[in-house]
C-alpha positions as a LaTeX table, in Angstrom:
\begin{tabular}{lrrr}
\hline
Residue & $x$ (\AA) & $y$ (\AA) & $z$ (\AA) \\
\hline
Met1 & 11.19 & $-47.03$ & 37.49 \\
Asn2 & 7.66 & $-48.59$ & 38.33 \\
Lys3 & 4.59 & $-47.48$ & 36.92 \\
Glu4 & 3.71 & $-45.29$ & 39.84 \\
Ala5 & 7.05 & $-43.18$ & 39.48 \\
Lys6 & 5.94 & $-43.27$ & 35.98 \\
Arg7 & 3.13 & $-41.57$ & 36.38 \\
Arg8 & 4.25 & $-39.07$ & 38.59 \\
Asn9 & 7.13 & $-37.86$ & 36.40 \\
Pro10 & 6.41 & $-34.38$ & 35.85 \\
Met11 & 8.92 & $-33.83$ & 33.12 \\
Pro12 & 6.27 & $-34.93$ & 30.00 \\
Leu13 & 4.23 & $-32.25$ & 31.44 \\
Ile14 & 6.80 & $-29.46$ & 31.53 \\
Phe15 & 7.95 & $-29.98$ & 28.18 \\
Ala16 & 4.61 & $-29.56$ & 26.62 \\
Val17 & 3.95 & $-26.55$ & 28.72 \\
Leu18 & 7.17 & $-25.27$ & 27.42 \\
Leu19 & 6.75 & $-25.99$ & 23.65 \\
Val20 & 3.26 & $-24.81$ & 23.80 \\
Gly21 & 4.60 & $-21.38$ & 25.31 \\
Tyr22 & 7.26 & $-21.01$ & 23.07 \\
Thr23 & 4.86 & $-21.79$ & 20.21 \\
Ala24 & 2.46 & $-19.20$ & 21.05 \\
Phe25 & 5.30 & $-16.38$ & 21.62 \\
Thr26 & 6.54 & $-17.45$ & 18.09 \\
Leu27 & 3.35 & $-16.70$ & 17.08 \\
Leu28 & 2.28 & $-13.45$ & 18.89 \\
Asp29 & 5.87 & $-12.14$ & 17.79 \\
Ala30 & 5.22 & $-12.79$ & 14.28 \\
Phe31 & 1.97 & $-11.62$ & 14.11 \\
Val32 & 0.72 & $-9.65$ & 16.86 \\
Ile33 & 3.61 & $-7.89$ & 19.14 \\
Pro34 & 4.54 & $-4.29$ & 17.45 \\
Ser35 & 8.18 & $-4.59$ & 17.45 \\
Asn36 & 10.92 & $-2.76$ & 15.92 \\
Val37 & 8.99 & 0.70 & 15.91 \\
Val38 & 10.33 & 3.60 & 14.55 \\
Ser39 & 8.86 & 7.49 & 14.14 \\
Ala40 & 9.56 & 9.61 & 11.38 \\
Glu41 & 11.97 & 11.76 & 13.46 \\
Glu42 & 14.12 & 8.54 & 13.81 \\
Ala43 & 14.11 & 7.52 & 10.35 \\
Phe44 & 16.50 & 8.37 & 7.95 \\
Gly45 & 15.79 & 11.26 & 5.47 \\
Thr46 & 14.37 & 14.54 & 5.73 \\
Ala47 & 10.58 & 15.51 & 5.04 \\
Val48 & 9.51 & 15.84 & 1.49 \\
Pro49 & 10.43 & 19.39 & 0.43 \\
Thr50 & 7.16 & 22.09 & 0.10 \\
Thr51 & 6.36 & 23.14 & $-3.39$ \\
Ala52 & 8.67 & 26.03 & $-4.84$ \\
Pro53 & 6.00 & 29.13 & $-5.42$ \\
Ser54 & 4.81 & 29.56 & $-9.08$ \\
Val55 & 5.76 & 31.99 & $-11.55$ \\
Glu56 & 2.53 & 34.10 & $-10.59$ \\
Glu57 & 3.44 & 33.85 & $-6.92$ \\
Ser58 & 7.27 & 34.66 & $-7.20$ \\
Thr59 & 6.19 & 38.15 & $-9.02$ \\
Ala60 & 3.70 & 38.90 & $-6.98$ \\
Glu61 & 4.01 & 42.13 & $-5.46$ \\
Ser62 & 2.89 & 41.71 & $-1.89$ \\
Ser63 & 3.85 & 38.42 & $-0.47$ \\
Glu64 & 1.28 & 39.45 & 2.82 \\
Gln65 & $-1.68$ & 39.36 & 0.03 \\
Thr66 & $-4.08$ & 36.45 & 1.04 \\
Pro67 & $-5.07$ & 34.53 & $-1.86$ \\
Ala68 & $-8.69$ & 33.95 & $-2.34$ \\
Pro69 & $-9.97$ & 30.75 & $-0.69$ \\
Thr70 & $-10.12$ & 27.76 & $-3.32$ \\
Glu71 & $-13.76$ & 26.36 & $-3.56$ \\
Ile72 & $-14.03$ & 22.80 & $-3.13$ \\
Thr73 & $-16.80$ & 20.65 & $-4.73$ \\
Val74 & $-17.67$ & 17.22 & $-3.51$ \\
Thr75 & $-20.12$ & 15.00 & $-5.11$ \\
Glu76 & $-20.76$ & 11.37 & $-4.37$ \\
Asn77 & $-17.90$ & 10.10 & $-6.82$ \\
Ser78 & $-15.90$ & 13.08 & $-7.34$ \\
Tyr79 & $-13.61$ & 16.06 & $-5.39$ \\
Val80 & $-12.58$ & 18.97 & $-6.89$ \\
Gly81 & $-10.23$ & 21.62 & $-5.41$ \\
Glu82 & $-7.31$ & 22.64 & $-3.81$ \\
Gly83 & $-5.19$ & 21.74 & $-6.41$ \\
Ile84 & $-6.96$ & 17.99 & $-6.41$ \\
Ser85 & $-9.43$ & 16.50 & $-9.03$ \\
Ile86 & $-10.89$ & 13.09 & $-8.32$ \\
Thr87 & $-13.11$ & 11.13 & $-10.13$ \\
Ile88 & $-14.58$ & 7.91 & $-9.28$ \\
Thr89 & $-16.19$ & 5.30 & $-11.57$ \\
Thr90 & $-17.21$ & 1.69 & $-11.80$ \\
Leu91 & $-16.22$ & $-0.85$ & $-14.29$ \\
Thr92 & $-16.98$ & $-4.62$ & $-14.82$ \\
Arg93 & $-14.33$ & $-6.48$ & $-16.32$ \\
Tyr94 & $-13.77$ & $-10.28$ & $-16.07$ \\
Asp95 & $-16.68$ & $-10.74$ & $-14.25$ \\
Thr96 & $-15.84$ & $-8.28$ & $-11.41$ \\
Gln97 & $-16.38$ & $-4.75$ & $-10.20$ \\
Val98 & $-13.45$ & $-2.72$ & $-10.53$ \\
Tyr99 & $-13.16$ & 0.67 & $-8.82$ \\
Val100 & $-11.32$ & 3.62 & $-10.71$ \\
Ala101 & $-10.51$ & 6.97 & $-9.18$ \\
Asp102 & $-9.09$ & 9.35 & $-11.86$ \\
Val103 & $-6.70$ & 11.56 & $-9.89$ \\
Val104 & $-5.41$ & 14.57 & $-11.25$ \\
Leu105 & $-3.30$ & 16.73 & $-9.18$ \\
Ala106 & $-1.75$ & 20.84 & $-9.12$ \\
Asp107 & 1.54 & 19.35 & $-7.59$ \\
Ala108 & 2.91 & 15.77 & $-5.98$ \\
Ser109 & 2.83 & 16.80 & $-2.62$ \\
Tyr110 & $-0.69$ & 16.06 & $-2.41$ \\
Leu111 & 0.10 & 12.21 & $-3.15$ \\
Lys112 & 1.32 & 10.96 & 0.38 \\
Ala113 & 1.67 & 7.91 & 2.44 \\
Gly114 & 0.08 & 6.87 & 5.83 \\
Leu115 & 1.42 & 4.65 & 8.32 \\
Ala116 & $-1.06$ & 2.89 & 10.89 \\
Asp117 & $-0.29$ & 4.55 & 14.12 \\
Gly118 & 2.00 & 7.34 & 12.43 \\
Val119 & 5.07 & 5.16 & 12.98 \\
Phe120 & 6.76 & 2.20 & 10.92 \\
Gly121 & 6.84 & $-1.40$ & 12.83 \\
Arg122 & 6.37 & $-4.83$ & 12.62 \\
Asn123 & 2.63 & $-5.77$ & 13.66 \\
Val124 & 2.05 & $-2.15$ & 13.87 \\
Ser125 & $-1.85$ & $-2.03$ & 11.84 \\
Asp126 & $-4.89$ & $-0.20$ & 11.11 \\
Thr127 & $-7.97$ & $-0.32$ & 8.62 \\
Thr128 & $-7.32$ & 1.67 & 5.74 \\
Ser129 & $-10.21$ & 3.89 & 6.61 \\
Asn130 & $-8.62$ & 4.77 & 10.11 \\
Ile131 & $-5.36$ & 5.77 & 8.85 \\
Ala132 & $-6.75$ & 7.75 & 6.30 \\
Glu133 & $-9.05$ & 9.38 & 8.50 \\
Glu134 & $-6.01$ & 10.03 & 10.96 \\
Asn135 & $-4.33$ & 12.03 & 7.86 \\
Gly136 & $-7.40$ & 13.94 & 6.81 \\
Ala137 & $-7.35$ & 11.95 & 3.57 \\
Val138 & $-9.97$ & 12.70 & 0.65 \\
Leu139 & $-9.24$ & 9.33 & $-1.30$ \\
Ala140 & $-7.07$ & 6.16 & $-0.06$ \\
Ile141 & $-6.37$ & 2.93 & $-1.05$ \\
Asn142 & $-3.90$ & 0.36 & 1.02 \\
Gly143 & $-0.37$ & 0.25 & 0.52 \\
Asp144 & 2.24 & $-2.85$ & 0.33 \\
Tyr145 & 1.67 & $-4.24$ & 3.86 \\
Tyr146 & 5.34 & $-3.72$ & 4.92 \\
Gly147 & 4.56 & $-4.54$ & 8.10 \\
Phe148 & 3.73 & $-8.24$ & 6.92 \\
Arg149 & 7.38 & $-9.10$ & 5.52 \\
Thr150 & 10.90 & $-8.11$ & 7.56 \\
Arg151 & 12.72 & $-7.35$ & 4.15 \\
Gly152 & 12.00 & $-4.95$ & 1.26 \\
Phe153 & 12.56 & $-1.22$ & 0.71 \\
Val154 & 10.39 & 1.20 & 2.83 \\
Val155 & 10.55 & 4.77 & 2.06 \\
Arg156 & 7.75 & 7.12 & 3.10 \\
Asn157 & 7.26 & 10.83 & 2.50 \\
Gly158 & 10.78 & 10.93 & 2.01 \\
Tyr159 & 11.94 & 9.01 & 5.14 \\
Leu160 & 14.13 & 5.61 & 4.77 \\
Tyr161 & 12.49 & 3.21 & 7.26 \\
Arg162 & 14.13 & $-0.02$ & 5.61 \\
Ser163 & 16.74 & $-0.59$ & 3.19 \\
Thr164 & 17.15 & $-4.17$ & 3.27 \\
Ala165 & 16.17 & $-6.22$ & $-0.09$ \\
Gln166 & 14.06 & $-8.98$ & $-0.26$ \\
Arg167 & 15.69 & $-12.53$ & $-1.06$ \\
Gly168 & 15.41 & $-13.69$ & $-4.37$ \\
Ser169 & 16.24 & $-11.85$ & $-7.84$ \\
Asp170 & 12.42 & $-11.03$ & $-9.29$ \\
Asn171 & 11.24 & $-8.37$ & $-6.71$ \\
Glu172 & 9.96 & $-4.94$ & $-8.42$ \\
Asp173 & 9.57 & $-1.89$ & $-6.28$ \\
Leu174 & 7.91 & 1.15 & $-7.24$ \\
Val175 & 9.44 & 4.66 & $-6.79$ \\
Ile176 & 7.28 & 7.72 & $-6.71$ \\
Tyr177 & 9.77 & 10.48 & $-7.23$ \\
Ala178 & 9.16 & 14.29 & $-5.76$ \\
Asp179 & 7.99 & 15.72 & $-9.08$ \\
Gly180 & 5.51 & 13.05 & $-9.00$ \\
Ser181 & 6.91 & 10.71 & $-11.48$ \\
Met182 & 6.92 & 7.03 & $-11.42$ \\
Glu183 & 9.75 & 3.83 & $-12.11$ \\
Val184 & 9.44 & 0.42 & $-11.25$ \\
Val185 & 12.68 & $-1.00$ & $-10.41$ \\
Asp186 & 14.74 & $-4.17$ & $-9.43$ \\
Glu187 & 15.20 & $-4.49$ & $-5.84$ \\
Ser188 & 18.25 & $-6.85$ & $-6.20$ \\
Thr189 & 20.19 & $-4.51$ & $-8.31$ \\
Ala190 & 19.03 & $-0.92$ & $-6.58$ \\
Asp191 & 20.05 & 0.80 & $-3.77$ \\
Ala192 & 17.49 & 2.40 & $-1.53$ \\
Thr193 & 19.51 & 5.24 & $-0.12$ \\
Ala194 & 20.42 & 6.05 & $-3.62$ \\
Leu195 & 16.87 & 6.22 & $-4.70$ \\
Leu196 & 16.43 & 8.29 & $-1.68$ \\
Glu197 & 18.95 & 10.66 & $-2.54$ \\
Ala198 & 18.07 & 10.77 & $-5.94$ \\
Gly199 & 14.86 & 11.93 & $-5.14$ \\
Ala200 & 12.89 & 9.25 & $-4.16$ \\
Val201 & 9.83 & 10.34 & $-1.79$ \\
His202 & 8.08 & 6.88 & $-1.39$ \\
Ile203 & 9.26 & 3.48 & $-2.03$ \\
Phe204 & 6.63 & 0.36 & $-2.01$ \\
Ser205 & 8.10 & $-3.09$ & $-1.96$ \\
Phe206 & 5.31 & $-5.58$ & $-3.13$ \\
Gly207 & 4.78 & $-6.11$ & $-7.02$ \\
Pro208 & 5.09 & $-6.78$ & $-9.59$ \\
Gly209 & 5.35 & $-3.82$ & $-11.91$ \\
Leu210 & 2.51 & $-4.14$ & $-14.40$ \\
Ile211 & 3.31 & $-1.51$ & $-17.02$ \\
Gln212 & 6.30 & $-0.10$ & $-17.60$ \\
Asp213 & 6.83 & 2.23 & $-20.81$ \\
Gly214 & 3.31 & 1.93 & $-21.74$ \\
Glu215 & 3.86 & $-2.11$ & $-21.86$ \\
Ile216 & 2.31 & $-4.77$ & $-20.09$ \\
Thr217 & 5.23 & $-6.33$ & $-18.08$ \\
Val218 & 3.46 & $-9.24$ & $-16.56$ \\
Thr219 & 2.12 & $-12.24$ & $-18.48$ \\
Ser220 & $-0.39$ & $-15.28$ & $-17.59$ \\
Asp221 & 2.69 & $-17.22$ & $-16.63$ \\
Ser222 & 3.84 & $-14.60$ & $-13.78$ \\
Glu223 & 3.74 & $-15.44$ & $-10.11$ \\
Val224 & 3.23 & $-13.58$ & $-7.04$ \\
Asp225 & 1.98 & $-15.23$ & $-4.13$ \\
Gln226 & $-1.57$ & $-16.03$ & $-5.70$ \\
Ala227 & $-0.56$ & $-14.42$ & $-9.20$ \\
Lys228 & $-2.04$ & $-17.06$ & $-11.19$ \\
Gln229 & $-5.43$ & $-17.25$ & $-9.21$ \\
Ser230 & $-8.29$ & $-14.62$ & $-9.18$ \\
Asn231 & $-8.02$ & $-12.28$ & $-6.49$ \\
Pro232 & $-9.08$ & $-8.88$ & $-5.27$ \\
Arg233 & $-6.54$ & $-6.36$ & $-6.35$ \\
Thr234 & $-4.99$ & $-2.92$ & $-5.84$ \\
Ala235 & $-2.78$ & $-1.11$ & $-8.18$ \\
Ile236 & $-1.93$ & 2.22 & $-9.10$ \\
Gly237 & $-0.75$ & 3.85 & $-12.45$ \\
Ile238 & 0.31 & 7.27 & $-13.84$ \\
Ile239 & $-1.11$ & 8.26 & $-17.20$ \\
Glu240 & 0.78 & 11.27 & $-17.24$ \\
Pro241 & 2.53 & 13.77 & $-15.00$ \\
Leu242 & 0.64 & 14.58 & $-12.27$ \\
His243 & $-2.15$ & 12.55 & $-13.62$ \\
Tyr244 & $-2.72$ & 8.93 & $-11.66$ \\
Val245 & $-5.46$ & 6.30 & $-10.91$ \\
Phe246 & $-5.76$ & 4.20 & $-8.32$ \\
Val247 & $-7.52$ & 0.86 & $-8.89$ \\
Val248 & $-8.83$ & $-1.66$ & $-6.76$ \\
Ser249 & $-11.23$ & $-4.63$ & $-7.52$ \\
Asp250 & $-13.51$ & $-7.09$ & $-5.55$ \\
Gly251 & $-13.34$ & $-10.70$ & $-5.73$ \\
Arg252 & $-13.86$ & $-13.90$ & $-4.15$ \\
Thr253 & $-17.45$ & $-13.47$ & $-4.17$ \\
Asp254 & $-20.07$ & $-14.74$ & $-6.31$ \\
Glu255 & $-20.62$ & $-11.21$ & $-7.28$ \\
Ser256 & $-16.87$ & $-10.71$ & $-8.51$ \\
Ala257 & $-14.87$ & $-13.28$ & $-9.34$ \\
Gly258 & $-11.39$ & $-11.07$ & $-8.83$ \\
Leu259 & $-8.77$ & $-10.48$ & $-11.01$ \\
Thr260 & $-5.65$ & $-12.37$ & $-12.41$ \\
Leu261 & $-2.31$ & $-10.15$ & $-12.61$ \\
Ile262 & $-2.41$ & $-10.15$ & $-16.28$ \\
Gln263 & $-6.35$ & $-8.95$ & $-16.27$ \\
Leu264 & $-5.24$ & $-6.44$ & $-13.85$ \\
Ala265 & $-2.38$ & $-5.49$ & $-15.93$ \\
Gln266 & $-4.74$ & $-5.10$ & $-19.02$ \\
Val267 & $-7.39$ & $-3.15$ & $-16.94$ \\
Met268 & $-4.07$ & $-0.63$ & $-16.29$ \\
Ser269 & $-3.88$ & $-0.24$ & $-20.14$ \\
Glu270 & $-6.99$ & 0.37 & $-20.81$ \\
Leu271 & $-6.99$ & 3.11 & $-18.44$ \\
Gly272 & $-3.92$ & 4.65 & $-20.44$ \\
Cys273 & $-1.31$ & 3.73 & $-17.70$ \\
Gln274 & 2.38 & 4.51 & $-18.94$ \\
Thr275 & 3.78 & 3.17 & $-15.86$ \\
Ala276 & 1.48 & 0.58 & $-13.27$ \\
Tyr277 & 2.19 & $-1.53$ & $-9.92$ \\
Asn278 & 0.62 & $-4.12$ & $-7.79$ \\
Leu279 & $-0.01$ & $-3.43$ & $-4.49$ \\
Asp280 & $-1.00$ & $-6.00$ & $-1.36$ \\
Gly281 & $-4.51$ & $-7.52$ & $-2.37$ \\
Gly282 & $-6.42$ & $-10.03$ & $-1.76$ \\
Gly283 & $-8.48$ & $-9.05$ & 1.69 \\
Ser284 & $-6.41$ & $-5.85$ & 2.15 \\
Ser285 & $-7.91$ & $-4.50$ & $-1.14$ \\
Thr286 & $-9.82$ & $-1.19$ & 0.22 \\
Met287 & $-10.80$ & 2.02 & $-1.74$ \\
Trp288 & $-11.64$ & 4.47 & 0.79 \\
Phe289 & $-13.12$ & 8.11 & $-0.47$ \\
Met290 & $-14.78$ & 11.17 & 1.81 \\
Gly291 & $-15.53$ & 9.02 & 4.71 \\
Glu292 & $-16.59$ & 5.59 & 3.08 \\
Val293 & $-15.00$ & 2.38 & 1.75 \\
Ile294 & $-16.20$ & 2.24 & $-1.92$ \\
Asn295 & $-15.53$ & $-1.47$ & $-2.36$ \\
Asn296 & $-16.50$ & $-4.36$ & $-0.87$ \\
Pro297 & $-13.42$ & $-5.79$ & 1.00 \\
Thr298 & $-13.37$ & $-9.77$ & 1.90 \\
Asn299 & $-10.78$ & $-12.45$ & 2.08 \\
Gly300 & $-13.41$ & $-14.76$ & 1.04 \\
Arg301 & $-14.35$ & $-15.70$ & 4.33 \\
Ser302 & $-15.55$ & $-13.08$ & 6.36 \\
Asp303 & $-16.49$ & $-9.16$ & 5.32 \\
Gly304 & $-15.22$ & $-6.13$ & 6.30 \\
Glu305 & $-11.56$ & $-4.42$ & 6.09 \\
Arg306 & $-8.24$ & $-6.02$ & 6.93 \\
Ser307 & $-6.04$ & $-3.98$ & 8.96 \\
Val308 & $-2.78$ & $-3.20$ & 7.22 \\
Ser309 & 0.44 & $-1.32$ & 8.00 \\
Asp310 & 0.07 & 1.39 & 5.30 \\
Ile311 & $-1.72$ & 3.52 & 2.64 \\
Ile312 & $-1.43$ & 5.53 & $-0.38$ \\
Tyr313 & $-3.56$ & 8.57 & $-0.34$ \\
Ile314 & $-4.56$ & 12.03 & $-1.72$ \\
Gly315 & $-4.78$ & 14.93 & 0.72 \\
Val316 & $-3.80$ & 18.64 & 1.51 \\
\hline
\end{tabular}
């Protein structure tokens, strides 16, 4: 083959174009194109049951009587009313701003989960703020960003969306039951369907668990993604029945270094948590309250909220 023929041979160019196209499609499929979208109606499970009436309600002379409206009191850092009490404080720990929402509920049904666009699916995402507003939330934090992974249990609001366990033997999930209690389970030995049948309303698959039975369960050697580094963090914990704390820390800025996992666990212990769990952090870490983002979300390069798959929120 002479030099002119070689110059005119289109195969290398065609191969290069195909390779670029395939690579682009692979990246879009992995990170952009929504797929495996499932609505609640298509998921396995049932809606969270309504709360049983109280003794006073069940013994009322007439079910037709209209109860007096609940007065709601809202300030810049608190909300009280409709069975919900929220107080937000800011702490400084380990050269980091930490935002704490102390939450007391009359009933566990006020503790809910929201999905981006209202559906489960890969690459379906939105900001914590938008998901919170769409669900009428009072308070919200980001969840476990289930859509960033293809494995790991996903139960939200009593529906089972994914029952495939993550690979490996060191994956811990947070289970929140219909009575509001919390439990950290080993995903490698647990069964999502069995947990759902046992009363699980939410299962989050990120981790690790930070506190169990009042004892810190992580150490300075614990590793989850960038666990040994200081990062923005998000966590949820329970102090006593129906008394929770939502915690978000800043990080990756000159003003806030961020927290390691052991530091996050120590903060949760200081707050009195009997069970506590680490959720998605880094650029995802966001706390939203009554229409405003409370913390300073950042990925270390740019500021602002990252789009996520899901949130945990308090709402009526």
